[in-house]
Amino acid sequence: MKLLVILLLIMLVVSCNQQENREQLLQKRLDSLVTNTYKPGFGEFMGNIQIHHAKLWFAGENQNWKLADFEMNEIKENLEGIQKYCSDRIETKSLGMINLAMDSLSLSILKKNKEMFQRNYANLTNSCNTCHQATSHEYNVIVIPKNPPFSNQDFQIKK
Ligand code: HEC
């Protein structure tokens, strides 16, 4: 009887240890998944924003307001991506300085007002540069584009 109790106790201890080992292994795998999973960087989001900023100008110039609204949303999504994935970067704290310019530009698209769009687009571009200056990236200078960024996209409204 005594022997049986001892044997049972040993079995219990062994199985507890195994359980612990399995948990540790699982945790290790989880940790490595989190650290090795691809996360887009600040510069990648900015590269995307650059593309949509450029397309936005030609959408507005062509009074293609649906496309302009779409491009605005793409910029917004990338700004949200920075908030979500680059919260460890000090520069992310300055991101809010673009919000007012974004809202004013959205309003001019909603109003389908080309002059207002041009003015607020210039304001947005200024706020890109203001943030670049504030975050010691003043050498990244953004301007109003002269040519459409892609030749395979038509910015005019389909008739
Ligand atoms: C937080 C303030 C902030 C705002 C607002 C901001 N940027 Fe940036 N931008 C940065 C920082 C920081 C970098 C450098 C990113 C890095 O470390 O790679 C950068 C880099 C860039 C680059 C260089 C990326 C490359 O691949 O060459 C471009 C282009 C750019 N931004 C465009 C824009 C445009 C267009 C806007 C406005 C619509 C804008 N940015 C608004 C902070 C900002």
Short mmCIF file of C-alpha atoms and ligand atoms in Angstrom, two decimals:
data_model
loop_
_atom_site.label_atom_id
_atom_site.label_comp_id
_atom_site.label_asym_id
_atom_site.label_seq_id
_atom_site.Cartn_x
_atom_site.Cartn_y
_atom_site.Cartn_z
CA MET A 1 0.00 0.00 0.00
CA LYS A 2 2.75 2.44 1.00
CA LEU A 3 4.65 1.62 -2.15
CA LEU A 4 1.57 2.32 -4.27
CA VAL A 5 1.09 5.77 -2.69
CA ILE A 6 4.73 6.64 -3.27
CA LEU A 7 4.49 5.45 -6.87
CA LEU A 8 1.37 7.55 -7.46
CA LEU A 9 3.08 10.59 -5.96
CA ILE A 10 6.09 10.15 -8.24
CA MET A 11 3.81 9.87 -11.27
CA LEU A 12 1.98 13.03 -10.25
CA VAL A 13 5.21 15.02 -9.88
CA VAL A 14 6.51 13.80 -13.24
CA SER A 15 3.31 14.68 -15.08
CA CYS A 16 3.24 18.15 -13.45
CA ASN A 17 6.79 18.76 -14.64
CA GLN A 18 5.91 17.68 -18.14
CA GLN A 19 2.93 20.03 -18.13
CA GLU A 20 5.21 22.86 -17.05
CA ASN A 21 7.71 22.04 -19.78
CA ARG A 22 4.98 22.04 -22.39
CA GLU A 23 3.75 25.43 -21.18
CA GLN A 24 7.26 26.85 -21.26
CA LEU A 25 7.76 25.56 -24.79
CA LEU A 26 4.47 27.05 -25.91
CA GLN A 27 5.35 30.40 -24.33
CA LYS A 28 8.75 30.35 -26.05
CA ARG A 29 7.12 29.67 -29.41
CA LEU A 30 4.60 32.47 -28.82
CA ASP A 31 7.36 34.93 -27.86
CA SER A 32 9.36 34.10 -30.95
CA LEU A 33 6.25 34.49 -33.13
CA VAL A 34 5.59 37.96 -31.73
CA THR A 35 9.18 39.16 -32.14
CA ASN A 36 9.67 37.61 -35.56
CA THR A 37 6.34 38.63 -37.07
CA TYR A 38 6.76 41.28 -39.74
CA LYS A 39 5.82 44.77 -38.62
CA PRO A 40 5.89 47.66 -41.11
CA GLY A 41 8.24 50.48 -40.09
CA PHE A 42 7.67 54.23 -39.87
CA GLY A 43 9.47 54.82 -43.18
CA GLU A 44 7.31 52.29 -45.00
CA PHE A 45 4.13 53.97 -43.83
CA MET A 46 5.59 57.31 -44.93
CA GLY A 47 6.48 55.89 -48.36
CA ASN A 48 2.85 54.82 -48.74
CA ILE A 49 1.61 58.21 -47.57
CA GLN A 50 3.87 59.84 -50.16
CA ILE A 51 2.20 57.86 -52.97
CA HIS A 52 -1.32 58.70 -51.82
CA HIS A 53 -0.39 62.34 -51.20
CA ALA A 54 0.76 62.57 -54.83
CA LYS A 55 -2.27 60.78 -56.27
CA LEU A 56 -4.55 62.95 -54.18
CA TRP A 57 -3.32 66.08 -55.95
CA PHE A 58 -4.19 64.75 -59.41
CA ALA A 59 -7.54 63.45 -58.19
CA GLY A 60 -8.38 66.94 -56.91
CA GLU A 61 -7.03 68.70 -60.02
CA ASN A 62 -9.34 66.53 -62.11
CA GLN A 63 -12.20 67.17 -59.68
CA ASN A 64 -12.42 63.42 -59.27
CA TRP A 65 -13.81 63.77 -55.75
CA LYS A 66 -14.54 60.08 -55.21
CA LEU A 67 -10.93 59.22 -55.94
CA ALA A 68 -9.75 62.17 -53.82
CA ASP A 69 -11.83 60.87 -50.91
CA PHE A 70 -10.36 57.39 -51.43
CA GLU A 71 -6.79 58.71 -51.38
CA MET A 72 -7.53 60.66 -48.19
CA ASN A 73 -8.70 57.44 -46.54
CA GLU A 74 -5.53 55.68 -47.63
CA ILE A 75 -3.47 58.41 -45.96
CA LYS A 76 -5.63 58.10 -42.83
CA GLU A 77 -5.15 54.33 -42.72
CA ASN A 78 -1.39 54.75 -42.91
CA LEU A 79 -1.47 57.38 -40.15
CA GLU A 80 -3.47 54.91 -38.02
CA GLY A 81 -0.93 52.22 -38.86
CA ILE A 82 1.84 54.42 -37.48
CA GLN A 83 -0.15 54.96 -34.26
CA LYS A 84 -0.67 51.21 -33.96
CA TYR A 85 2.66 49.76 -35.03
CA CYS A 86 5.16 52.54 -34.32
CA SER A 87 4.03 53.58 -30.83
CA ASP A 88 7.59 52.94 -29.65
CA ARG A 89 8.92 55.73 -31.89
CA ILE A 90 9.17 59.16 -30.24
CA GLU A 91 8.17 60.83 -33.55
CA THR A 92 4.72 59.22 -33.36
CA LYS A 93 3.84 61.72 -30.62
CA SER A 94 4.06 64.54 -33.20
CA LEU A 95 1.68 62.88 -35.65
CA GLY A 96 -1.36 64.82 -34.41
CA MET A 97 -0.08 68.06 -35.93
CA ILE A 98 -1.37 66.88 -39.31
CA ASN A 99 -4.98 66.38 -38.16
CA LEU A 100 -6.31 69.90 -38.69
CA ALA A 101 -4.92 70.03 -42.24
CA MET A 102 -6.40 66.60 -42.97
CA ASP A 103 -9.84 67.67 -41.70
CA SER A 104 -9.85 70.90 -43.73
CA LEU A 105 -8.85 69.01 -46.87
CA SER A 106 -11.60 66.44 -46.27
CA LEU A 107 -14.09 69.27 -46.02
CA SER A 108 -13.03 70.77 -49.35
CA ILE A 109 -13.42 67.35 -50.99
CA LEU A 110 -16.86 66.98 -49.43
CA LYS A 111 -17.75 70.45 -50.79
CA LYS A 112 -16.23 69.57 -54.21
CA ASN A 113 -14.49 72.94 -54.20
CA LYS A 114 -11.34 72.95 -56.31
CA GLU A 115 -9.92 76.29 -55.07
CA MET A 116 -10.49 75.26 -51.47
CA PHE A 117 -8.92 71.88 -52.26
CA GLN A 118 -5.78 73.51 -53.70
CA ARG A 119 -5.39 75.80 -50.70
CA ASN A 120 -5.90 73.02 -48.17
CA TYR A 121 -3.66 70.65 -50.10
CA ALA A 122 -0.87 73.23 -49.80
CA ASN A 123 -1.63 73.43 -46.06
CA LEU A 124 -1.43 69.66 -45.72
CA THR A 125 1.89 69.62 -47.54
CA ASN A 126 3.17 72.31 -45.18
CA SER A 127 2.12 70.25 -42.17
CA CYS A 128 4.01 67.22 -43.56
CA ASN A 129 7.11 69.40 -43.63
CA THR A 130 6.42 70.97 -40.23
CA CYS A 131 6.42 67.50 -38.71
CA HIS A 132 9.57 66.52 -40.61
CA GLN A 133 11.24 69.60 -39.18
CA ALA A 134 9.91 68.90 -35.67
CA THR A 135 11.25 65.33 -35.81
CA SER A 136 14.72 66.20 -37.23
CA HIS A 137 13.79 64.86 -40.68
CA GLU A 138 13.86 68.32 -42.27
CA TYR A 139 15.79 66.87 -45.24
CA ASN A 140 12.58 65.04 -46.29
CA VAL A 141 10.95 67.91 -48.14
CA ILE A 142 7.48 67.34 -49.56
CA VAL A 143 6.15 69.49 -52.42
CA ILE A 144 3.06 69.66 -54.60
CA PRO A 145 3.73 67.10 -57.38
CA LYS A 146 4.28 68.25 -60.96
CA ASN A 147 3.55 64.96 -62.69
CA PRO A 148 1.28 62.02 -61.83
CA PRO A 149 3.30 59.37 -59.99
CA PHE A 150 2.10 56.55 -62.24
CA SER A 151 1.36 56.40 -65.95
CA ASN A 152 -0.93 53.41 -65.56
CA GLN A 153 -3.63 55.19 -63.61
CA ASP A 154 -6.19 57.57 -65.07
CA PHE A 155 -7.11 60.38 -62.66
CA GLN A 156 -9.98 61.71 -64.76
CA ILE A 157 -13.55 60.73 -64.07
CA LYS A 158 -14.69 57.94 -66.36
CA LYS A 159 -17.39 59.30 -68.61
C1 HEC B 1 5.19 62.48 -37.08
C2 HEC B 1 5.18 63.60 -37.95
C3 HEC B 1 5.16 63.35 -39.44
C4 HEC B 1 4.15 63.73 -40.28
C5 HEC B 1 2.85 64.44 -39.91
C6 HEC B 1 4.57 63.37 -41.59
N1 HEC B 1 5.78 62.74 -41.56
FE1 HEC B 1 6.77 61.96 -43.14
N2 HEC B 1 8.23 61.30 -41.93
C7 HEC B 1 8.26 61.44 -40.56
C8 HEC B 1 9.40 60.72 -40.03
C9 HEC B 1 9.76 60.60 -38.58
C10 HEC B 1 10.07 60.15 -41.13
C11 HEC B 1 11.31 59.25 -41.12
C12 HEC B 1 10.83 57.82 -41.07
C13 HEC B 1 11.90 56.80 -40.91
O1 HEC B 1 12.48 56.72 -39.82
O2 HEC B 1 12.16 56.05 -41.87
C14 HEC B 1 9.32 60.57 -42.31
C15 HEC B 1 9.67 60.23 -43.60
C16 HEC B 1 8.97 60.59 -44.73
C17 HEC B 1 9.37 60.28 -46.08
C18 HEC B 1 10.64 59.59 -46.49
C19 HEC B 1 10.32 58.13 -46.70
C20 HEC B 1 11.13 57.56 -47.80
O3 HEC B 1 10.97 56.36 -48.03
O4 HEC B 1 11.91 58.27 -48.42
C21 HEC B 1 8.41 60.77 -46.91
C22 HEC B 1 8.37 60.69 -48.42
C23 HEC B 1 7.39 61.35 -46.08
N3 HEC B 1 7.77 61.24 -44.75
C24 HEC B 1 6.23 61.91 -46.55
C25 HEC B 1 5.27 62.54 -45.76
C26 HEC B 1 4.08 63.18 -46.27
C27 HEC B 1 3.70 63.26 -47.74
C28 HEC B 1 3.41 63.65 -45.19
C29 HEC B 1 2.14 64.44 -45.16
C30 HEC B 1 0.98 63.94 -45.86
C31 HEC B 1 4.19 63.31 -44.01
N4 HEC B 1 5.30 62.65 -44.40
C32 HEC B 1 3.82 63.63 -42.72
C33 HEC B 1 7.36 62.15 -39.79
C34 HEC B 1 6.18 62.71 -40.26
#
